[in-house]
Short mmCIF file of C-alpha atoms and ligand atoms in Angstrom, two decimals:
data_model
loop_
_atom_site.label_atom_id
_atom_site.label_comp_id
_atom_site.label_asym_id
_atom_site.label_seq_id
_atom_site.Cartn_x
_atom_site.Cartn_y
_atom_site.Cartn_z
CA MET A 1 -74.27 77.37 -2.94
CA SER A 2 -77.67 78.82 -3.08
CA ASP A 3 -79.16 77.22 -6.50
CA ALA A 4 -77.66 73.98 -5.51
CA ASN A 5 -80.81 72.35 -5.69
CA THR A 6 -82.00 74.07 -9.37
CA ALA A 7 -78.76 75.18 -11.07
CA PRO A 8 -78.29 73.14 -13.94
CA VAL A 9 -75.67 70.71 -14.01
CA LEU A 10 -72.45 71.86 -16.23
CA ILE A 11 -71.08 69.57 -18.59
CA ALA A 12 -67.22 70.41 -20.12
CA GLY A 13 -67.01 69.59 -23.64
CA ALA A 14 -69.56 69.27 -26.81
CA GLY A 15 -68.02 65.95 -28.16
CA PRO A 16 -70.39 63.07 -28.61
CA VAL A 17 -69.71 62.30 -24.66
CA GLY A 18 -70.74 65.55 -23.33
CA MET A 19 -73.64 65.65 -25.56
CA THR A 20 -74.92 62.14 -24.50
CA THR A 21 -74.47 63.51 -20.80
CA ALA A 22 -76.57 66.15 -21.26
CA LEU A 23 -79.58 64.23 -23.10
CA ALA A 24 -79.02 61.68 -20.73
CA LEU A 25 -79.64 64.13 -17.65
CA HIS A 26 -82.59 65.98 -19.48
CA ALA A 27 -84.14 62.41 -20.14
CA ARG A 28 -84.15 62.15 -16.38
CA GLY A 29 -85.07 65.43 -15.55
CA VAL A 30 -82.18 67.37 -14.49
CA PRO A 31 -81.43 70.26 -16.39
CA ALA A 32 -77.80 70.65 -18.30
CA THR A 33 -76.00 73.29 -19.90
CA ILE A 34 -72.75 72.46 -21.93
CA LEU A 35 -69.53 74.53 -21.74
CA GLU A 36 -67.89 74.18 -25.10
CA ALA A 37 -63.87 75.74 -25.65
CA ASP A 38 -64.63 75.77 -29.72
CA SER A 39 -66.28 78.14 -31.51
CA ALA A 40 -69.52 77.03 -33.24
CA ASP A 41 -68.32 77.42 -36.38
CA ARG A 42 -65.67 74.57 -35.80
CA ASP A 43 -64.40 71.78 -38.21
CA ARG A 44 -64.69 68.47 -36.72
CA SER A 45 -63.28 66.45 -39.76
CA GLY A 46 -61.75 62.95 -39.79
CA SER A 47 -64.60 60.46 -39.47
CA ARG A 48 -63.20 58.82 -36.56
CA ALA A 49 -65.90 56.85 -34.42
CA ILE A 50 -67.51 55.07 -37.45
CA TYR A 51 -68.36 52.00 -35.82
CA VAL A 52 -71.39 52.41 -33.64
CA HIS A 53 -72.64 49.24 -31.61
CA GLY A 54 -76.05 48.58 -31.49
CA THR A 55 -76.03 48.80 -27.92
CA THR A 56 -74.69 52.28 -27.98
CA LEU A 57 -77.76 53.15 -30.55
CA HIS A 58 -80.07 51.98 -27.91
CA THR A 59 -78.96 54.08 -25.40
CA LEU A 60 -79.28 56.99 -27.45
CA GLU A 61 -82.65 56.23 -28.31
CA ARG A 62 -83.43 55.82 -24.71
CA VAL A 63 -82.17 59.00 -24.03
CA HIS A 64 -83.39 60.96 -27.19
CA PRO A 65 -86.21 58.90 -28.80
CA GLY A 66 -85.65 59.43 -32.62
CA LEU A 67 -81.89 59.94 -32.36
CA GLY A 68 -80.88 56.46 -32.74
CA GLU A 69 -83.36 55.81 -35.36
CA ARG A 70 -82.11 58.80 -37.41
CA MET A 71 -78.45 57.43 -37.01
CA VAL A 72 -79.60 53.99 -38.25
CA GLU A 73 -80.94 55.51 -41.50
CA GLU A 74 -78.05 57.28 -42.29
CA GLY A 75 -75.78 54.56 -41.67
CA LEU A 76 -74.58 51.71 -43.36
CA VAL A 77 -74.47 48.09 -42.47
CA TRP A 78 -71.77 46.47 -44.55
CA PRO A 79 -72.77 42.86 -44.95
CA THR A 80 -69.13 41.08 -45.96
CA ARG A 81 -66.16 40.37 -43.59
CA HIS A 82 -62.91 39.35 -45.79
CA THR A 83 -59.44 38.75 -44.97
CA LYS A 84 -56.46 38.47 -47.23
CA TRP A 85 -52.61 37.11 -46.27
CA ARG A 86 -50.05 38.23 -48.52
CA GLY A 87 -52.17 38.87 -51.54
CA LYS A 88 -54.14 35.32 -51.12
CA ASP A 89 -58.05 35.54 -49.66
CA VAL A 90 -58.09 33.43 -46.66
CA PHE A 91 -61.21 34.04 -44.94
CA GLU A 92 -64.96 35.81 -46.57
CA ARG A 93 -68.17 35.76 -45.34
CA THR A 94 -71.24 37.58 -46.47
CA TYR A 95 -74.75 37.63 -44.61
CA ASP A 96 -77.97 37.81 -45.87
CA ASN A 97 -79.10 39.99 -42.99
CA PRO A 98 -76.07 41.38 -41.52
CA GLY A 99 -77.80 43.97 -39.01
CA GLY A 100 -79.65 40.94 -37.50
CA LYS A 101 -83.07 40.54 -36.80
CA GLY A 102 -83.39 43.34 -33.59
CA THR A 103 -85.17 46.80 -33.74
CA PHE A 104 -82.02 48.16 -34.53
CA PRO A 105 -78.58 46.40 -36.16
CA HIS A 106 -75.87 45.50 -34.35
CA PHE A 107 -73.79 47.99 -35.49
CA THR A 108 -73.60 50.71 -38.25
CA SER A 109 -71.06 52.77 -39.69
CA LEU A 110 -71.38 56.70 -40.23
CA PRO A 111 -68.71 59.40 -39.83
CA GLN A 112 -68.48 60.85 -36.13
CA GLU A 113 -69.34 64.13 -37.66
CA ARG A 114 -72.96 63.34 -38.63
CA THR A 115 -73.64 61.34 -35.31
CA GLU A 116 -72.68 64.65 -33.83
CA ASP A 117 -75.03 66.47 -35.81
CA PHE A 118 -77.67 64.32 -34.98
CA MET A 119 -76.78 65.11 -31.25
CA HIS A 120 -77.04 68.78 -32.18
CA GLU A 121 -80.29 68.75 -33.54
CA ALA A 122 -81.34 66.41 -30.33
CA LEU A 123 -79.99 69.07 -28.13
CA ALA A 124 -81.94 71.57 -30.09
CA GLU A 125 -85.39 69.76 -29.60
CA ALA A 126 -84.49 69.19 -25.81
CA GLY A 127 -84.05 73.20 -25.39
CA ILE A 128 -80.19 72.16 -24.39
CA GLU A 129 -77.68 75.21 -24.62
CA ILE A 130 -74.41 74.72 -25.47
CA HIS A 131 -72.01 78.11 -24.52
CA TRP A 132 -69.43 77.96 -27.31
CA ASP A 133 -65.94 79.74 -27.02
CA ALA A 134 -66.50 79.16 -23.27
CA ALA A 135 -63.29 76.71 -22.09
CA VAL A 136 -63.31 75.40 -18.74
CA GLU A 137 -60.03 77.21 -17.11
CA THR A 138 -60.76 76.57 -13.08
CA VAL A 139 -62.31 74.07 -11.29
CA GLU A 140 -62.97 74.11 -7.54
CA SER A 141 -64.93 71.66 -5.78
CA GLY A 142 -66.15 71.72 -2.18
CA PRO A 143 -68.76 69.42 -0.32
CA GLU A 144 -71.85 71.61 -1.49
CA GLY A 145 -70.78 71.87 -5.34
CA VAL A 146 -68.39 73.35 -8.11
CA ARG A 147 -67.44 76.41 -8.98
CA VAL A 148 -66.15 77.33 -12.76
CA VAL A 149 -64.54 79.61 -14.21
CA THR A 150 -64.28 79.49 -18.36
CA SER A 151 -62.12 81.65 -20.63
CA ASP A 152 -64.78 84.08 -21.79
CA GLY A 153 -64.39 85.24 -18.08
CA ARG A 154 -67.84 83.67 -16.51
CA GLU A 155 -68.32 82.15 -13.24
CA TRP A 156 -70.44 79.43 -12.85
CA GLU A 157 -71.89 77.89 -9.71
CA THR A 158 -73.19 74.18 -10.18
CA PRO A 159 -73.95 71.43 -7.89
CA TYR A 160 -72.12 68.72 -10.19
CA LEU A 161 -69.52 68.78 -13.02
CA VAL A 162 -68.99 66.41 -15.95
CA GLY A 163 -65.77 66.54 -17.56
CA ALA A 164 -66.13 65.58 -20.80
CA ASP A 165 -63.52 67.60 -22.49
CA GLY A 166 -61.31 64.64 -24.34
CA GLY A 167 -57.93 63.29 -23.60
CA GLY A 168 -56.14 66.79 -22.85
CA SER A 169 -58.91 67.34 -20.28
CA THR A 170 -58.53 70.61 -18.17
CA VAL A 171 -61.46 68.99 -15.57
CA ARG A 172 -59.03 66.03 -15.13
CA LYS A 173 -55.89 68.27 -14.30
CA GLU A 174 -57.73 70.59 -12.03
CA ILE A 175 -59.23 67.66 -10.17
CA GLY A 176 -55.87 65.96 -9.53
CA ALA A 177 -56.15 62.86 -11.85
CA GLN A 178 -53.61 61.63 -13.71
CA PHE A 179 -53.52 59.49 -16.74
CA GLU A 180 -51.63 55.76 -16.31
CA GLY A 181 -50.67 53.43 -19.09
CA ASP A 182 -48.68 53.30 -22.34
CA GLN A 183 -48.54 53.85 -25.90
CA SER A 184 -48.25 51.68 -29.00
CA LYS A 185 -44.95 51.16 -30.14
CA ASN A 186 -46.07 51.22 -33.83
CA SER A 187 -47.63 54.45 -35.77
CA PHE A 188 -50.78 54.23 -37.80
CA ILE A 189 -51.79 55.88 -40.90
CA ILE A 190 -55.22 56.58 -41.03
CA ALA A 191 -57.40 58.12 -44.47
CA ASP A 192 -60.83 59.21 -45.27
CA VAL A 193 -61.42 58.36 -49.03
CA ASP A 194 -64.63 59.50 -50.34
CA GLU A 195 -66.67 57.15 -52.37
CA VAL A 196 -66.89 57.12 -56.07
CA GLU A 197 -69.93 56.59 -58.29
CA GLU A 198 -68.87 54.45 -60.88
CA ASP A 199 -67.66 51.18 -60.35
CA PRO A 200 -67.38 51.17 -56.20
CA LEU A 201 -65.46 48.65 -54.31
CA PRO A 202 -67.95 45.79 -52.47
CA LEU A 203 -69.11 47.25 -49.26
CA GLU A 204 -66.90 44.77 -47.07
CA ARG A 205 -64.75 45.17 -44.18
CA LEU A 206 -61.24 44.14 -45.33
CA PHE A 207 -58.22 43.32 -43.33
CA HIS A 208 -54.88 42.51 -45.79
CA TYR A 209 -52.15 41.28 -43.47
CA ASP A 210 -48.87 42.10 -45.01
CA ASP A 211 -50.05 43.55 -48.01
CA PRO A 212 -47.51 43.12 -51.08
CA LYS A 213 -48.71 46.32 -52.88
CA VAL A 214 -47.86 48.46 -50.04
CA GLY A 215 -44.27 46.88 -49.22
CA GLY A 216 -45.86 44.39 -46.73
CA ARG A 217 -47.81 46.76 -44.26
CA ASN A 218 -51.17 45.55 -42.47
CA VAL A 219 -54.13 47.64 -44.26
CA MET A 220 -57.67 47.71 -43.05
CA LEU A 221 -60.37 49.28 -45.29
CA VAL A 222 -63.99 50.03 -43.34
CA PRO A 223 -66.89 51.43 -45.64
CA PHE A 224 -69.23 54.23 -44.09
CA THR A 225 -71.67 56.31 -45.47
CA GLY A 226 -70.20 58.26 -48.22
CA GLY A 227 -66.77 56.84 -47.69
CA TRP A 228 -64.01 54.57 -46.97
CA ARG A 229 -61.66 54.32 -43.60
CA LEU A 230 -58.29 53.41 -44.67
CA ASP A 231 -55.59 52.36 -42.08
CA ILE A 232 -52.38 51.70 -42.77
CA GLN A 233 -50.12 50.09 -40.07
CA CYS A 234 -46.42 51.54 -39.98
CA LEU A 235 -43.48 49.24 -40.40
CA GLU A 236 -40.74 49.71 -37.84
CA GLY A 237 -38.46 52.41 -39.32
CA ASP A 238 -41.36 54.04 -41.43
CA ASP A 239 -41.43 58.10 -41.05
CA PRO A 240 -45.32 58.62 -40.41
CA ASP A 241 -44.94 62.09 -41.54
CA GLU A 242 -43.28 61.12 -44.86
CA LEU A 243 -45.99 58.33 -45.40
CA CYS A 244 -48.63 60.71 -45.02
CA SER A 245 -47.29 63.53 -47.97
CA ASP A 246 -50.13 64.06 -50.39
CA GLU A 247 -47.74 62.05 -53.06
CA ASN A 248 -47.38 59.04 -51.06
CA MET A 249 -51.27 58.77 -49.64
CA ARG A 250 -52.28 58.90 -53.50
CA GLU A 251 -50.28 55.99 -54.24
CA PHE A 252 -51.19 53.97 -51.46
CA THR A 253 -54.63 54.83 -52.18
CA ARG A 254 -54.62 53.89 -55.92
CA ARG A 255 -52.61 50.71 -55.20
CA ILE A 256 -55.25 49.55 -52.30
CA MET A 257 -58.15 50.69 -53.79
CA GLY A 258 -57.88 51.64 -57.56
CA GLU A 259 -56.83 54.56 -59.75
CA ARG A 260 -60.44 55.68 -59.27
CA TYR A 261 -59.85 56.72 -55.67
CA ALA A 262 -56.34 57.79 -55.83
CA ASP A 263 -57.94 61.69 -55.85
CA ASN A 264 -60.40 61.01 -53.11
CA VAL A 265 -58.65 61.36 -50.03
CA THR A 266 -60.08 63.66 -47.91
CA TRP A 267 -58.33 63.48 -44.35
CA VAL A 268 -55.26 61.96 -43.37
CA SER A 269 -53.60 61.58 -39.74
CA SER A 270 -51.06 59.29 -38.08
CA TYR A 271 -51.23 57.88 -34.68
CA LYS A 272 -49.34 56.38 -32.16
CA PHE A 273 -52.62 54.72 -29.87
CA LEU A 274 -52.55 55.76 -25.92
CA GLN A 275 -53.46 53.08 -23.64
CA VAL A 276 -54.27 54.85 -20.65
CA MET A 277 -57.04 55.77 -17.87
CA ALA A 278 -57.56 58.27 -15.21
CA ASP A 279 -55.88 57.20 -11.91
CA ARG A 280 -59.21 58.14 -10.58
CA PHE A 281 -62.81 59.09 -12.27
CA VAL A 282 -64.43 61.37 -9.50
CA ASP A 283 -62.92 64.31 -7.29
CA GLU A 284 -62.64 63.99 -3.73
CA HIS A 285 -66.04 65.66 -3.06
CA ARG A 286 -68.06 63.48 -5.18
CA ARG A 287 -69.14 66.17 -7.02
CA VAL A 288 -66.93 66.27 -10.31
CA LEU A 289 -67.41 63.15 -12.78
CA LEU A 290 -64.78 62.18 -15.71
CA ALA A 291 -66.40 60.55 -18.66
CA GLY A 292 -65.33 59.66 -22.08
CA GLU A 293 -62.08 60.59 -23.34
CA ALA A 294 -61.52 62.69 -20.18
CA ALA A 295 -61.42 59.60 -18.05
CA HIS A 296 -59.82 57.04 -20.84
CA LEU A 297 -57.96 56.67 -24.13
CA LEU A 298 -58.10 53.46 -26.05
CA ALA A 299 -56.77 52.23 -29.65
CA PRO A 300 -59.31 52.21 -31.96
CA PHE A 301 -59.29 48.33 -32.82
CA GLY A 302 -62.63 46.83 -31.25
CA ALA A 303 -64.11 50.43 -31.63
CA ARG A 304 -64.30 50.99 -27.53
CA GLY A 305 -63.55 54.62 -27.57
CA MET A 306 -66.95 56.74 -28.18
CA ASN A 307 -68.87 53.39 -27.65
CA SER A 308 -67.76 53.28 -23.98
CA GLY A 309 -68.05 56.90 -23.62
CA VAL A 310 -71.58 56.90 -24.29
CA ALA A 311 -71.76 54.36 -21.71
CA ASP A 312 -69.82 56.39 -19.40
CA ALA A 313 -72.35 59.57 -20.17
CA ASP A 314 -75.52 57.34 -19.46
CA GLU A 315 -74.11 55.90 -16.05
CA ALA A 316 -72.62 59.78 -15.14
CA ALA A 317 -76.42 60.84 -15.63
CA SER A 318 -77.64 58.09 -13.71
CA ALA A 319 -75.84 58.75 -10.77
CA ILE A 320 -76.28 62.48 -10.87
CA ALA A 321 -80.01 62.59 -11.36
CA VAL A 322 -80.32 60.52 -7.82
CA ALA A 323 -77.50 62.32 -6.23
CA TYR A 324 -79.22 65.76 -7.47
CA ARG A 325 -82.24 65.00 -5.68
CA ALA A 326 -80.92 63.12 -2.72
CA ARG A 327 -82.00 64.61 1.12
CA GLU A 328 -78.63 62.86 2.42
CA ASP A 329 -75.28 63.55 1.38
CA ALA A 330 -74.14 60.25 1.97
CA VAL A 331 -76.32 58.83 -0.46
CA ALA A 332 -75.49 61.19 -2.92
CA ARG A 333 -72.12 60.47 -2.45
CA ASP A 334 -72.54 56.72 -2.51
CA GLU A 335 -74.14 57.32 -6.15
CA VAL A 336 -71.11 59.18 -7.59
CA GLU A 337 -68.84 56.56 -6.04
CA LEU A 338 -70.46 53.69 -7.70
CA TYR A 339 -70.02 55.91 -11.18
CA ALA A 340 -66.53 55.71 -10.65
CA ALA A 341 -66.27 51.93 -9.33
CA ARG A 342 -68.57 50.72 -12.47
CA ARG A 343 -66.82 52.87 -15.29
CA GLU A 344 -63.15 52.43 -13.87
CA LYS A 345 -63.77 48.59 -14.24
CA ALA A 346 -65.20 49.10 -17.60
CA ALA A 347 -62.70 51.31 -18.56
CA GLU A 348 -60.00 48.53 -17.26
CA TYR A 349 -61.74 45.93 -19.31
CA ASN A 350 -62.25 48.06 -22.68
CA LEU A 351 -58.20 48.78 -22.24
CA ASP A 352 -57.44 45.54 -21.73
CA ALA A 353 -59.48 44.27 -24.91
CA ALA A 354 -57.98 46.95 -27.12
CA GLY A 355 -54.66 46.38 -25.69
CA GLN A 356 -55.16 42.70 -26.79
CA ALA A 357 -55.85 43.81 -30.24
CA LEU A 358 -52.73 45.99 -30.32
CA GLU A 359 -50.46 43.37 -29.13
CA TYR A 360 -51.86 41.22 -31.57
CA LEU A 361 -51.39 44.00 -34.72
CA GLN A 362 -47.48 44.88 -33.58
CA GLY A 363 -46.74 41.05 -33.13
CA GLU A 364 -44.28 41.33 -30.60
CA ASN A 365 -45.23 38.02 -28.78
CA PRO A 366 -43.79 35.19 -30.57
CA ALA A 367 -46.73 32.72 -29.70
CA THR A 368 -48.96 34.99 -31.15
CA VAL A 369 -46.77 35.55 -34.56
CA LEU A 370 -46.80 31.72 -34.84
CA ARG A 371 -50.34 31.61 -34.37
CA LYS A 372 -50.93 33.54 -36.87
CA GLU A 373 -48.70 31.89 -39.36
CA ALA A 374 -49.95 28.36 -38.59
CA ALA A 375 -53.49 30.09 -39.28
CA ALA A 376 -52.45 31.59 -42.78
CA SER A 377 -51.25 28.17 -43.85
CA LEU A 378 -54.32 26.01 -42.44
CA ALA A 379 -56.71 28.61 -43.85
CA ASP A 380 -57.33 26.77 -47.16
CA TYR A 381 -58.27 23.73 -45.23
CA PHE A 382 -60.09 25.02 -42.32
CA GLU A 383 -62.65 27.99 -42.26
CA VAL A 384 -61.77 28.41 -38.66
CA ALA A 385 -58.25 29.48 -39.21
CA GLY A 386 -59.36 31.86 -41.59
CA GLU A 387 -62.05 33.30 -39.31
CA TYR A 388 -59.65 33.35 -36.46
CA LEU A 389 -57.41 35.73 -38.81
CA ASP A 390 -60.59 37.85 -39.60
CA ASP A 391 -61.38 38.32 -35.86
CA ALA A 392 -58.31 38.67 -33.99
CA PRO A 393 -57.42 42.65 -35.05
CA TYR A 394 -60.43 43.82 -33.24
CA GLY A 395 -59.81 41.98 -30.28
CA PRO A 396 -62.11 40.49 -28.12
CA HIS A 397 -66.09 41.17 -29.10
CA ASP A 398 -67.58 41.07 -25.03
CA ALA A 399 -68.84 44.16 -23.32
CA PRO A 400 -67.59 44.48 -19.47
CA PRO A 401 -68.88 42.15 -17.47
CA ILE A 402 -69.78 44.63 -14.36
CA VAL A 403 -72.54 46.38 -16.92
CA SER A 404 -76.31 45.54 -16.93
CA THR A 405 -77.28 47.18 -20.16
CA GLY A 406 -74.83 45.45 -22.20
CA ASN A 407 -72.93 48.46 -23.00
CA TYR A 408 -69.59 48.96 -23.33
C1 FAD B 501 -58.64 57.47 -35.93
C2 FAD B 501 -59.83 57.14 -34.55
C3 FAD B 501 -60.68 56.28 -34.87
C4 FAD B 501 -61.68 55.95 -34.07
N1 FAD B 501 -62.80 54.82 -34.24
C5 FAD B 501 -63.69 54.85 -33.40
C6 FAD B 501 -64.90 54.12 -33.50
O1 FAD B 501 -64.83 53.37 -34.97
N2 FAD B 501 -65.64 53.69 -32.45
C7 FAD B 501 -65.60 54.35 -31.50
O2 FAD B 501 -66.57 54.28 -30.27
N3 FAD B 501 -64.34 55.11 -30.98
C8 FAD B 501 -63.93 55.52 -32.12
N4 FAD B 501 -62.64 56.60 -31.79
C9 FAD B 501 -62.39 57.54 -30.70
C10 FAD B 501 -63.69 58.29 -30.81
O3 FAD B 501 -63.29 59.44 -31.58
C11 FAD B 501 -63.53 59.35 -29.48
O4 FAD B 501 -63.60 58.14 -28.51
C12 FAD B 501 -64.71 60.07 -28.85
O5 FAD B 501 -64.35 61.08 -29.44
C13 FAD B 501 -64.40 60.87 -27.77
O6 FAD B 501 -65.41 61.81 -27.32
P1 FAD B 501 -65.47 62.37 -26.29
O7 FAD B 501 -66.46 63.47 -26.38
O8 FAD B 501 -64.84 61.87 -24.98
O9 FAD B 501 -64.38 63.46 -26.69
P2 FAD B 501 -63.78 64.72 -27.82
O10 FAD B 501 -64.62 64.14 -29.20
O11 FAD B 501 -62.38 64.91 -28.02
O12 FAD B 501 -64.87 65.84 -27.18
C14 FAD B 501 -64.22 66.73 -26.02
C15 FAD B 501 -64.71 67.95 -26.44
O13 FAD B 501 -64.16 68.92 -25.17
C16 FAD B 501 -63.96 69.99 -25.97
N5 FAD B 501 -63.04 70.69 -24.88
C17 FAD B 501 -61.44 70.47 -24.66
N6 FAD B 501 -61.49 70.92 -23.69
C18 FAD B 501 -62.00 71.83 -22.98
C19 FAD B 501 -62.63 72.89 -22.20
N7 FAD B 501 -61.35 73.08 -21.47
N8 FAD B 501 -63.61 73.14 -21.70
C20 FAD B 501 -64.44 72.98 -22.45
N9 FAD B 501 -64.58 71.97 -23.61
C21 FAD B 501 -63.20 71.52 -23.69
C22 FAD B 501 -63.33 69.90 -27.05
O14 FAD B 501 -63.18 70.99 -27.86
C23 FAD B 501 -64.09 68.69 -27.65
O15 FAD B 501 -65.47 69.39 -28.21
C24 FAD B 501 -61.79 56.73 -32.84
C25 FAD B 501 -61.13 57.77 -32.59
C26 FAD B 501 -59.90 57.90 -33.69
C27 FAD B 501 -58.67 58.91 -33.46
#
């Protein structure tokens, strides 16, 4: 291909992962262009990835100085962890300095839409273009590069393509990769509830096991800037569509959060979570790389979805930056293969961690059920028992051991 050494790297998808990939390539001096299926005036509702880990903030700040800072200014760091068991408090801890002493807090909480707004600002500052209404339809890779056709009828040639086009990824299908894994048994209802001005709830992350106010369902409440995320775990036999009706959600919200919040539900959705990853993250010619949800879908407990997607993006950009300038094809191939090896391992680790949280919440293992019950009965006497109940719904805390930057 004629322009292979100067043509921009193409990225399918202007979600958080595609935008981070573009910024991370730009930071490494590699030109990048984004092809996005949606129109520029699209609605990205639903708070989704509210929990942004500190390491993600560091990565974003590194690839575009000021981006991490803006997210920290906008985000909220809740100071209190609180857990209840069937109406009774079993654990509560408030931190004086919940974000820690580092340059960036351990985490921040803001709606994904706001994170994406800041990323759009960063792209504009970096002069990176998004081609809207340009869905990638076909991908043809060869030893020299990739030919892409988009829904607006245009043809593109690029030395490298990053498929960051989300869970239904066309790029993944076009390179013949397939998702493998399974799906949660339970459904979960997830709602966003606007904050009230008068008498707001204390800023705490609350997990309530078998909440008697809502028929013994597990409930989680997490604050973010401007509102709350309310998760309700369906029981066996529940019809999630029925539970999601306006009337039912109003009633659930009233019982869980109080009358003043009942009319503030702004978004509701129900999920069965997929726990899957692509059987390979790169094409046979080592010219197409999958990143984020195009490569893996995780249950959200432990907040590894967008966080691990940002790590994919940074590592994809790092591999491409070397491959893009390599004089020897074998070196370029190796870089891309190394990307696949590292991020496939990370995805396996993240899937396992999110899977442990899911398994715990679904309570199918009798040993887990017993451990929970025992912890609940001991929580009045031993703080460590309450702390176990507080911690377990989110799975292990660690990042995959093979990453050097501490990312997910
Ligand atoms: C309820 C819920 C809670 C969550 N909570 C968290 C959390 O606390 N922390 C966390 O880290 N993650 C969380 N996540 C996960 C997070 O939302 C996703 O991991 C993240 O959005 C994935 O980003 P992405 O860029 O890979 O994909 P997406 O956000 O899906 O973006 C893909 C983009 O590609 C575009 N596209 C699709 N097809 C094409 C095509 N053919 N050509 C071009 N463009 C295309 C789409 O329009 C879209 O813009 C949560 C998710 C859910 C549902």
